[in-house]
Tab-separated table of C-alpha atoms and ligand atoms in Angstrom:
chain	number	residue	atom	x	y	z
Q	157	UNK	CA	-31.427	-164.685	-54.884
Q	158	UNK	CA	-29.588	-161.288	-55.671
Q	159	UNK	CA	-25.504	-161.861	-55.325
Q	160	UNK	CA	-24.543	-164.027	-52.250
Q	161	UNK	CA	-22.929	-160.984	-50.395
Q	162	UNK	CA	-23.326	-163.197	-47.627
Q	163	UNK	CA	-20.922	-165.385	-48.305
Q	164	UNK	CA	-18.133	-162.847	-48.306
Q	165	UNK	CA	-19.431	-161.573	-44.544
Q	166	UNK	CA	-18.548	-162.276	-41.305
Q	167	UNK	CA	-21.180	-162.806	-39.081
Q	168	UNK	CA	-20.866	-160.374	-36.046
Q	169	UNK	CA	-21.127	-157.631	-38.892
Q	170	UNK	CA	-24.298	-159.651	-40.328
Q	171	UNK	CA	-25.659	-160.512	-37.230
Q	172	UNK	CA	-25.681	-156.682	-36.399
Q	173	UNK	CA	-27.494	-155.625	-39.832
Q	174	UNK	CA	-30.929	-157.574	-39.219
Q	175	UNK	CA	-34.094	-156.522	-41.232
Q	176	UNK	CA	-36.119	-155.657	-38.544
Q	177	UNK	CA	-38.474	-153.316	-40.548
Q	178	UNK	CA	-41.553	-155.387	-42.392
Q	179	UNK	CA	-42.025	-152.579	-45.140
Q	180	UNK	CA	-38.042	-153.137	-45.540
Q	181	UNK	CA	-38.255	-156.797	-46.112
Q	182	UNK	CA	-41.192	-156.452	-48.774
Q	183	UNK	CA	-39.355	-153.901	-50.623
Q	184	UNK	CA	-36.175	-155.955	-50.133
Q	185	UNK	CA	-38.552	-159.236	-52.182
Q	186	UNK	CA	-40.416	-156.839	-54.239
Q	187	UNK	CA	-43.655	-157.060	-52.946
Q	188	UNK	CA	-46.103	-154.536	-52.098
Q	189	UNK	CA	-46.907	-153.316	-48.556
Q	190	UNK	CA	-50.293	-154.342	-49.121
Q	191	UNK	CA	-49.098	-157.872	-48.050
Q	192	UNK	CA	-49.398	-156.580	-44.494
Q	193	UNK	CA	-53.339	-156.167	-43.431
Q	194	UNK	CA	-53.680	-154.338	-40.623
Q	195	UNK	CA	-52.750	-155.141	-37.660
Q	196	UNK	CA	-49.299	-157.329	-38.756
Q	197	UNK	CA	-47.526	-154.186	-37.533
Q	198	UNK	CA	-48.525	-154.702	-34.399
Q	199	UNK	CA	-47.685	-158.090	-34.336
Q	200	UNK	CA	-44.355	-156.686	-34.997
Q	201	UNK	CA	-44.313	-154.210	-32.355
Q	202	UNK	CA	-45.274	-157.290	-29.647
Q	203	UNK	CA	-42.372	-159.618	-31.570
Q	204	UNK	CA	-40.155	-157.736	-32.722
Q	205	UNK	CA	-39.624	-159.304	-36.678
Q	206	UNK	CA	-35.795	-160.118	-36.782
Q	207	UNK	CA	-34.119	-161.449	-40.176
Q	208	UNK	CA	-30.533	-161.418	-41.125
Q	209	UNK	CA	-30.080	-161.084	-44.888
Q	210	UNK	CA	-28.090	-164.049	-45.576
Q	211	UNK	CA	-31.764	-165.426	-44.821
Q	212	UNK	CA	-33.571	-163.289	-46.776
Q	213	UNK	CA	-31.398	-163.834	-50.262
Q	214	UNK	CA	-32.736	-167.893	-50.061
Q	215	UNK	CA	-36.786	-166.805	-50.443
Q	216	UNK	CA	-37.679	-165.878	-53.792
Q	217	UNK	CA	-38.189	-162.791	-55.133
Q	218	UNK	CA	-42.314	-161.726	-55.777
Q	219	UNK	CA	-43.520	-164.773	-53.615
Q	220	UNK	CA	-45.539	-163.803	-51.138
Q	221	UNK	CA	-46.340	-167.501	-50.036
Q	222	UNK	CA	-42.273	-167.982	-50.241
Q	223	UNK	CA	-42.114	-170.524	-47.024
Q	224	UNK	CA	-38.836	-168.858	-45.253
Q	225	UNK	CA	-40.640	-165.714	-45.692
Q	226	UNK	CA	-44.400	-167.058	-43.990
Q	227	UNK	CA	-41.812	-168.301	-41.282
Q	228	UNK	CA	-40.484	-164.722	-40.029
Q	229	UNK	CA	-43.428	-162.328	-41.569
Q	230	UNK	CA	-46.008	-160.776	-38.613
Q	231	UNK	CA	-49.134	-161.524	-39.710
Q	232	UNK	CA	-52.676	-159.908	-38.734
Q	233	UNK	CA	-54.257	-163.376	-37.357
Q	234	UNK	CA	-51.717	-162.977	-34.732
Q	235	UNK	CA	-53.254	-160.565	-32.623
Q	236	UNK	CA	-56.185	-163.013	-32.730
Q	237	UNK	CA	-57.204	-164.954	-29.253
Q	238	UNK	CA	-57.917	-168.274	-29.283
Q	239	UNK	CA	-58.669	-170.030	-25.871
Q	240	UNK	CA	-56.379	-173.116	-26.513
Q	241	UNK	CA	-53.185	-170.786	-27.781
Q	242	UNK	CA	-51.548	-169.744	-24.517
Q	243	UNK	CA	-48.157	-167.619	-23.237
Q	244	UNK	CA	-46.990	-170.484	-22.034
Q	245	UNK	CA	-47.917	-173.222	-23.184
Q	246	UNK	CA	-45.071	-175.890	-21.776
Q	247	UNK	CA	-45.249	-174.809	-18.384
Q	248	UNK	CA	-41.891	-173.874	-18.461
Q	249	UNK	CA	-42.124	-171.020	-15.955
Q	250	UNK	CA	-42.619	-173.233	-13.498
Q	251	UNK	CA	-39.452	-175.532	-14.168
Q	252	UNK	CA	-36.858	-172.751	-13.690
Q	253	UNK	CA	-34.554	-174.502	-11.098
Q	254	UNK	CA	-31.773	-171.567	-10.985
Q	255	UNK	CA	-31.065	-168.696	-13.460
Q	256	UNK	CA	-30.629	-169.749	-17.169
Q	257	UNK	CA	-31.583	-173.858	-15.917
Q	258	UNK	CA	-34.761	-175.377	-16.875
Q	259	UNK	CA	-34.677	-178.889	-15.803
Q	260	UNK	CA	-37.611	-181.295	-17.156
Q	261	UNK	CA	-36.219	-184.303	-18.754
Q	262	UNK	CA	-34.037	-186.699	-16.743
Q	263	UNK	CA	-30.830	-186.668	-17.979
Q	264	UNK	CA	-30.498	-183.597	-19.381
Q	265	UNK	CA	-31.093	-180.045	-18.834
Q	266	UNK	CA	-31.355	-176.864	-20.372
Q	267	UNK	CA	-28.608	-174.099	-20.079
Q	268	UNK	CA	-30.041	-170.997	-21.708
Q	269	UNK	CA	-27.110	-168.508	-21.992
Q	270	UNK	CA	-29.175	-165.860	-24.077
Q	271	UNK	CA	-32.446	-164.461	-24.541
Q	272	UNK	CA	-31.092	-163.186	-28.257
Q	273	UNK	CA	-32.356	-165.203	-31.453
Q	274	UNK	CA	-30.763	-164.343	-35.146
Q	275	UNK	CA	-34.090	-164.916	-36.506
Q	276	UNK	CA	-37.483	-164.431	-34.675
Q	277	UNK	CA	-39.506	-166.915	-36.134
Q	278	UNK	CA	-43.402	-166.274	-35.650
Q	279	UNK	CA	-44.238	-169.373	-34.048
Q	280	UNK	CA	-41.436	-170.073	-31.496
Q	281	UNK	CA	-43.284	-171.426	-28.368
Q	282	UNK	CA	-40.809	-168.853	-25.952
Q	283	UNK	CA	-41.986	-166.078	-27.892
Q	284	UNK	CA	-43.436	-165.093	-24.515
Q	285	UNK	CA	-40.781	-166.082	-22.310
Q	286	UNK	CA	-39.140	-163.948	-19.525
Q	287	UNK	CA	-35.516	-164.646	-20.957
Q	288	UNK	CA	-34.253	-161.746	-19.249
Q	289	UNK	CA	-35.070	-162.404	-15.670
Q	290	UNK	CA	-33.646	-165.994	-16.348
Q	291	UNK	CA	-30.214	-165.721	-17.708
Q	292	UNK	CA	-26.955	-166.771	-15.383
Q	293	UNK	CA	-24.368	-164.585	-14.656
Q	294	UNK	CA	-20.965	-165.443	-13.864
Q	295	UNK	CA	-21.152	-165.683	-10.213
Q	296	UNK	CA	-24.070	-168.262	-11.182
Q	297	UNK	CA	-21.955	-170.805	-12.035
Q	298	UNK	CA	-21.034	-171.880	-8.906
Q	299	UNK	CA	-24.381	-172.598	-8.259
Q	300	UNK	CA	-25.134	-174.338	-11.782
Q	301	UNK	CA	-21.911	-176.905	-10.721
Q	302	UNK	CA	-23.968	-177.557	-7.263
Q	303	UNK	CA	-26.954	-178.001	-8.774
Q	304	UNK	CA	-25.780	-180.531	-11.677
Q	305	UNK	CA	-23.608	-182.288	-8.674
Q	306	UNK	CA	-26.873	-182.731	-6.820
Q	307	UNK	CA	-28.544	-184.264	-9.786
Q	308	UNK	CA	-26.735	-187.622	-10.300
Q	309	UNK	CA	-28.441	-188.635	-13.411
Q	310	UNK	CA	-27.467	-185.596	-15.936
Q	311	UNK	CA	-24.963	-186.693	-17.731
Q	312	UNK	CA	-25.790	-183.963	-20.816
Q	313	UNK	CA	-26.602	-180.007	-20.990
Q	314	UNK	CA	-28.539	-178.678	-23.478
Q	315	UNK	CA	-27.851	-175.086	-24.788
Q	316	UNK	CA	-30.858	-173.587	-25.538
Q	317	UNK	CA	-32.771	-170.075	-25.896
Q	318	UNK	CA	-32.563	-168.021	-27.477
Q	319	UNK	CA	-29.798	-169.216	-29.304
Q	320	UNK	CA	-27.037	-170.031	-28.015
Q	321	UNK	CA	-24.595	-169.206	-31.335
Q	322	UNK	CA	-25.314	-165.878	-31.116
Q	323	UNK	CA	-22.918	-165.650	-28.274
Q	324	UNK	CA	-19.262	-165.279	-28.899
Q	325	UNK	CA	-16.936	-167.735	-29.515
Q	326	UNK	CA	-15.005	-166.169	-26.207
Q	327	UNK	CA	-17.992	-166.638	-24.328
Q	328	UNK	CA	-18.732	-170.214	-25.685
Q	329	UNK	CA	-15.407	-171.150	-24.838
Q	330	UNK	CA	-16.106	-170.017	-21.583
Q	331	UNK	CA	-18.943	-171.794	-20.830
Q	332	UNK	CA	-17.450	-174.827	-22.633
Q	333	UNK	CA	-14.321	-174.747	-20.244
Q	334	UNK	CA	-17.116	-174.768	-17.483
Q	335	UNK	CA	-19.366	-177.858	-18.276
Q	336	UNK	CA	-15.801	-179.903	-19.232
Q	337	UNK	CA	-14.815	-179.582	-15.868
Q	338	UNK	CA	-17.355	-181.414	-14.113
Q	339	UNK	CA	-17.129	-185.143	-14.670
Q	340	UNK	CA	-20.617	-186.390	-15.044
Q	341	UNK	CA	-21.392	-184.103	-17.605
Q	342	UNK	CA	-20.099	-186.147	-21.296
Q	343	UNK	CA	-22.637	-184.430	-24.261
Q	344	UNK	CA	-22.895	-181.075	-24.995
Q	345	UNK	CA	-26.046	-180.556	-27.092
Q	346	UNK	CA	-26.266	-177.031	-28.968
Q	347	UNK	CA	-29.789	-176.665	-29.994
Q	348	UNK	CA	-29.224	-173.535	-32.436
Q	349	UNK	CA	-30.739	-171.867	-36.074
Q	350	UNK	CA	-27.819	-169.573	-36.708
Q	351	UNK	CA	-26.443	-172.056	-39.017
Q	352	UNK	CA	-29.065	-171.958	-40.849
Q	353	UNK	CA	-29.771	-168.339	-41.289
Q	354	UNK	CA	-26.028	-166.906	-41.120
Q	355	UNK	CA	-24.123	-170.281	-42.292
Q	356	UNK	CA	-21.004	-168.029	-41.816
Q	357	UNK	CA	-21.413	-168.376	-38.214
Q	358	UNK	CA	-19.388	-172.277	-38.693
Q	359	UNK	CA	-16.317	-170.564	-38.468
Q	360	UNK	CA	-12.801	-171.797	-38.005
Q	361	UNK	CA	-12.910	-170.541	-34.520
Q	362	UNK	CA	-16.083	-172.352	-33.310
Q	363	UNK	CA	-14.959	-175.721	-35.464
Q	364	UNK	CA	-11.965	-176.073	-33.972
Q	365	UNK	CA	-13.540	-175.246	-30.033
Q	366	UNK	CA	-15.994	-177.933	-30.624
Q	367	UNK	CA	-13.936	-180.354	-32.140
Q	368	UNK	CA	-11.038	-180.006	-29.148
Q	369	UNK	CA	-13.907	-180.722	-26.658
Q	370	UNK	CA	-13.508	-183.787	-24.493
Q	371	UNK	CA	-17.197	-183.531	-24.475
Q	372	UNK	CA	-19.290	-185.217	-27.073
Q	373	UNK	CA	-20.596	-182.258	-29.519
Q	374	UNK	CA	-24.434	-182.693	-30.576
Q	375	UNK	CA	-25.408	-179.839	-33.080
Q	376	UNK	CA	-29.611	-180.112	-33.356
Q	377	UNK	CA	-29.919	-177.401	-36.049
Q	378	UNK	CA	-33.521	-176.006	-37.135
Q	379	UNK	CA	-34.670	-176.211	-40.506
Q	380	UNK	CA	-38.199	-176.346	-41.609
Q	381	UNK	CA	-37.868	-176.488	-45.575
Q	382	UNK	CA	-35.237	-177.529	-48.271
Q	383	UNK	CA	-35.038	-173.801	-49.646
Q	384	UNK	CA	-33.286	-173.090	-46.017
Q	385	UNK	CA	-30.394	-175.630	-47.407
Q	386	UNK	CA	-28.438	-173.625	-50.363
Q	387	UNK	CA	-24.890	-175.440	-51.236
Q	388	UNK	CA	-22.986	-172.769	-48.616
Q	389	UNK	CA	-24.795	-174.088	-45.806
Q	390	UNK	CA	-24.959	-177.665	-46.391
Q	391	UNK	CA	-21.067	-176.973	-47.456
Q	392	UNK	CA	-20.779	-175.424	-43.341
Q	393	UNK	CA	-23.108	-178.251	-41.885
Q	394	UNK	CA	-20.780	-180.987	-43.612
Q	395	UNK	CA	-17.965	-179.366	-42.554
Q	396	UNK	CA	-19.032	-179.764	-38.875
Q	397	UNK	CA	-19.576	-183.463	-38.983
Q	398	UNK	CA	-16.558	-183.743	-40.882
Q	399	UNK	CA	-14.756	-182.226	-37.494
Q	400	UNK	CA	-17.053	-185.492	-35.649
Q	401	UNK	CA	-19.539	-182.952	-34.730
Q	402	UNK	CA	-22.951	-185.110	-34.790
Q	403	UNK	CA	-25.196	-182.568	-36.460
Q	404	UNK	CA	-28.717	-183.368	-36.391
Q	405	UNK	CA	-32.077	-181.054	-37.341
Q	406	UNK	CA	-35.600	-180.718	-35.857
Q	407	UNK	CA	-38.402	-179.177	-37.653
Q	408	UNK	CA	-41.858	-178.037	-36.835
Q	409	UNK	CA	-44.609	-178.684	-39.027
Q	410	UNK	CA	-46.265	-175.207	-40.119
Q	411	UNK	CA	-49.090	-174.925	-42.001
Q	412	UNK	CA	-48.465	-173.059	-45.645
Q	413	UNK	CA	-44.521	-173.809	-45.311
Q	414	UNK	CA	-43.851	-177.530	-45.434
Q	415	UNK	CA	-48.032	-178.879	-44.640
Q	416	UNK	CA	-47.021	-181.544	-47.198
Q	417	UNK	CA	-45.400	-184.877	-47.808
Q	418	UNK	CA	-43.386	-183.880	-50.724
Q	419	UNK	CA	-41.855	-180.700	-49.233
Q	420	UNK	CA	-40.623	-182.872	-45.711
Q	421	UNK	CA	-39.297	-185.752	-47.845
Q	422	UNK	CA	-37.301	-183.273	-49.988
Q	423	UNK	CA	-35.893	-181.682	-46.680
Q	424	UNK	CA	-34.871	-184.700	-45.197
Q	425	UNK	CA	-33.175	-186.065	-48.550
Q	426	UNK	CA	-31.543	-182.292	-48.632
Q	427	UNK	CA	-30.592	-182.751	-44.761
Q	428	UNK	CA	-28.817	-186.115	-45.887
Q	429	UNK	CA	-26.863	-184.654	-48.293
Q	430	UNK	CA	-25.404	-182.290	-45.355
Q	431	UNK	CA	-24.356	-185.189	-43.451
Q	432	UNK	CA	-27.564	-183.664	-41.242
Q	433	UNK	CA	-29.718	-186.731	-39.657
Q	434	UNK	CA	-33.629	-186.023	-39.381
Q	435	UNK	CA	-34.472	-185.761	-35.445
Q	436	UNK	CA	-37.650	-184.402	-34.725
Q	437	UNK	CA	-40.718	-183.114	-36.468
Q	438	UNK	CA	-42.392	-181.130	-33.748
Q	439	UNK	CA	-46.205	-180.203	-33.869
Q	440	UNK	CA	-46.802	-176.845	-33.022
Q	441	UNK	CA	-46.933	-175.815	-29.402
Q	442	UNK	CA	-50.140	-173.958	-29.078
Q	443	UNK	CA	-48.541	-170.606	-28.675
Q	444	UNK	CA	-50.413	-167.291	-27.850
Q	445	UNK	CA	-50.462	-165.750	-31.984
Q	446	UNK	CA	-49.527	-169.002	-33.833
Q	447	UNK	CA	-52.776	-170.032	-34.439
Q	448	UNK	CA	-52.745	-169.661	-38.234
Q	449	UNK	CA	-50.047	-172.266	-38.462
Q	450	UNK	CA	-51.756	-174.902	-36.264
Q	451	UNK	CA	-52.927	-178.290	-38.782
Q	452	UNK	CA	-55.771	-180.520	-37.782
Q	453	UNK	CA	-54.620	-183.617	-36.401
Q	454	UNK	CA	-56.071	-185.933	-39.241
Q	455	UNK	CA	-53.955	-183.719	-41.808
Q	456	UNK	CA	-51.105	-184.403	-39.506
Q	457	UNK	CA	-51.192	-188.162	-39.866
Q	458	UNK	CA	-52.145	-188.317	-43.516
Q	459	UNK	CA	-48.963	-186.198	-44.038
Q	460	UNK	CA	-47.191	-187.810	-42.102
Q	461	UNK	CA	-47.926	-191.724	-42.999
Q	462	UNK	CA	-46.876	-190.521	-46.887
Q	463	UNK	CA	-43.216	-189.380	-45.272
Q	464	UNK	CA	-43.060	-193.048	-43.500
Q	465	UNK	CA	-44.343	-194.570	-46.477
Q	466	UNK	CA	-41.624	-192.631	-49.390
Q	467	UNK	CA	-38.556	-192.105	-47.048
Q	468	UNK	CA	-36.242	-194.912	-45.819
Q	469	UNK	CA	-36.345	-195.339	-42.091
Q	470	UNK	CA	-33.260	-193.737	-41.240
Q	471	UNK	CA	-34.763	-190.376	-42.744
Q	472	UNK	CA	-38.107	-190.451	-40.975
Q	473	UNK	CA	-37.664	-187.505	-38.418
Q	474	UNK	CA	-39.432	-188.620	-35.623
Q	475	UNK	CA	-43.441	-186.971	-35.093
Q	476	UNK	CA	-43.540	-185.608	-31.466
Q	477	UNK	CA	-45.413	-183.236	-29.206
Q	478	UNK	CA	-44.618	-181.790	-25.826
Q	479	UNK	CA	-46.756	-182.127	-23.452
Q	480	UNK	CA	-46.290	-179.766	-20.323
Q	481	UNK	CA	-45.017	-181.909	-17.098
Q	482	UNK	CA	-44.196	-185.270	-19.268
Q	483	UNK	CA	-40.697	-186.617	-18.206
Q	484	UNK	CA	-40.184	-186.534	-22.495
Q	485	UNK	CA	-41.553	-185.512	-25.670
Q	486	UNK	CA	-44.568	-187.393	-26.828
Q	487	UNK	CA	-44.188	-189.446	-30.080
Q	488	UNK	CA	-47.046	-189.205	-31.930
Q	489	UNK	CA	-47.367	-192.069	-34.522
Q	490	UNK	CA	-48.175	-195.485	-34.187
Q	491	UNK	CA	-47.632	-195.675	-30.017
Q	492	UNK	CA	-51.563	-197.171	-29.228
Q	493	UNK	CA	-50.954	-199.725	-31.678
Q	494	UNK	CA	-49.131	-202.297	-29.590
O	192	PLP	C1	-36.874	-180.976	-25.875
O	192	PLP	C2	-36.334	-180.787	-24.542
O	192	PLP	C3	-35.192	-181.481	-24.108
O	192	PLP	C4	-34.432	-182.421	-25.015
O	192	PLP	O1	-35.199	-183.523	-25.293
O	192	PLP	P1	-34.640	-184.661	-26.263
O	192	PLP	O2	-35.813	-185.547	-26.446
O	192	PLP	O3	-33.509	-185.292	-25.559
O	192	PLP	O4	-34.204	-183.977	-27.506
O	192	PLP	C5	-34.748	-181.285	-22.826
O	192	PLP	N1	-35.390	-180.469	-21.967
O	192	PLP	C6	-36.497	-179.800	-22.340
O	192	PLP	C7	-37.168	-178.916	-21.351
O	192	PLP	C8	-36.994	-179.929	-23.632
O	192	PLP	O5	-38.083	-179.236	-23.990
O	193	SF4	S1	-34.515	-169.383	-33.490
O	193	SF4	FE1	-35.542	-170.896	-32.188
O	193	SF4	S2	-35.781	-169.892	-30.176
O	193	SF4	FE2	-35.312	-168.290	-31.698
O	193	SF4	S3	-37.292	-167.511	-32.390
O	193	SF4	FE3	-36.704	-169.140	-33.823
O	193	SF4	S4	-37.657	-171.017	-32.982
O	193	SF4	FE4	-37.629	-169.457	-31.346
């Protein structure tokens, strides 16, 4: 877009300049406030909208269909109810074993440090999640060590959200110094968008405190469309997995941003050139107001037999679902056939 300001700023300082105001982002891509019906305030008031600029300069200016912009724009339909699109629709309240742990999969659990997100996108599944009742304080630890001690099989923590790079680098460190120092534990998995939306967050700092881990550094960025990818954040992602960071990305499939074959092969072949490995292509979680980016299942699989059929294998994110209280997520393709 405009001048890549971005590039030149560090991101505490862009982290604390979102757009939060909708009329502010329209006027920002040149488009008229008549792209919000009535209503999409609202849908701002009850998620907040939350965009950091370095975000903002990748959609196109005029578009009102631009897919980064569908992705973080409160829409009307929102405030709709729909009897299948529920507050929580993982059961996740129910896993919370201490603060900040939720603890579903076998050998691996979540850590979630911070309610905070750079970016609110409009159909995150913990839009309606009680982050701040849930987070661990320091004198938690002690009881996060017991608890992973008592659970044999973990051998991996997951930091999750919110998103966990909008913490320091201090406090990363922290909790980095933490997780080394009990034995079991040998992958740290950062599940995190901020690369994505303020690239500058790779810094030197948080390169060189991942790389000088003893623990085994899995990066699972977020990135739903090619147009998320410029050159100065593939440039940060390769720079990661240059510093034997294994940086993989998970996407969600959203109807009117990447609802087509083309746009997913494009982002994997654009993820490649990052160094970035597909992971997952998540089907939306039926989440209380993200009804208007749900797909019908048989333009699911139509979409998604044309990826299997144009991408080579090792590109093919894999097509999954969560399905509250199973021990993993649900592939979707192919499983009944044998
Ligand atoms: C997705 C998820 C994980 C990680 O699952 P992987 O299949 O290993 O990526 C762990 N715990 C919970 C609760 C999850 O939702
Ligand atoms: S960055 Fe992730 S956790 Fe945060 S709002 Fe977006 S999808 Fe949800």
């Amino acid at each position: 877009m405009i001048n890549y300001l971005y590039q030149e700023q560090n991101w505490q300082s862009q982290l604390s300049d979102l757009i939060t105001d909708p009329l502010e982002l329209l006027e920002t891509l040149q488009l008229s406030p008549d792209q919000l019906l009535s209503g999409a305030i609202l849908a701002s008031e009850q998620f907040k909208l939350r965009v950091p600029r370095a975000f903002v300069e990748k959609m196109i200016i005029g578009d009102a269909l631009d897919p980064l912009l569908l992705q973080v724009l409160p829409h009307h339909l929102e405030l709709n109810d729909h009897p299948e699109f529920i507050t929580d629709p993982l059961g996740e309240e129910q896993a919370n074993q201490q603060p900040g742990v939720l603890h579903k999969y076998k050998s691996r659990f979540l850590l979630t440090l911070t309610g905070a997100c750079a970016v609110h996108c409009r159909y995150c599944f913990r839009r309606h999640f009680p982050y701040q009742e849930n987070l661990p304080k320091n004198e938690d630890w002690i009881n996060i060590r017991n608890y992973i001690e008592s659970q044999p099989e973990v051998n991996e923590v997951i930091l999750s959200g919110g998103d966990p790079l909008t913490l320091s680098n201090r406090k990363l460190k922290l909790w980095l110094e933490r997780l080394e120092s009990v034995p079991q534990i040998k992958f740290l998995r950062i599940h995190s968008r901020v690369p994505i939306v303020i690239p500058n967050r790779v810094d030197e700092e948080l390169v060189s405190l991942l790389k000088n881990s003893r623990l085994r550094i899995i990066l699972v960025v977020h990135s739903n469309h090619a147009a998320e990818l410029d050159d100065f954040t593939c440039a940060k992602l390769a720079t990661l997995v240059q510093n034997q960071i294994t940086v993989l990305n998970q996407s969600v499939l959203l109807n009117g941003v990447n609802n087509s074959a083309q746009v997913l092969v494009d982002l994997s072949y654009r993820l490649f050139e990052a160094s970035v490995m597909p992971y997952y292509l998540h089907v939306l979680d039926k989440v209380k107001g993200a009804q208007h980016f749900d797909l019908a299942s048989n333009e699911i699989d139509e979409i998604y037999k044309e990826v299997l059929a144009s991408l080579p294998g090792y590109l093919v994110p894999k097509l999954v679902r969560e399905i509250a209280g199973e021990k993993n997520k649900t592939p979707l393709f192919g499983v009944s056939t044998f």
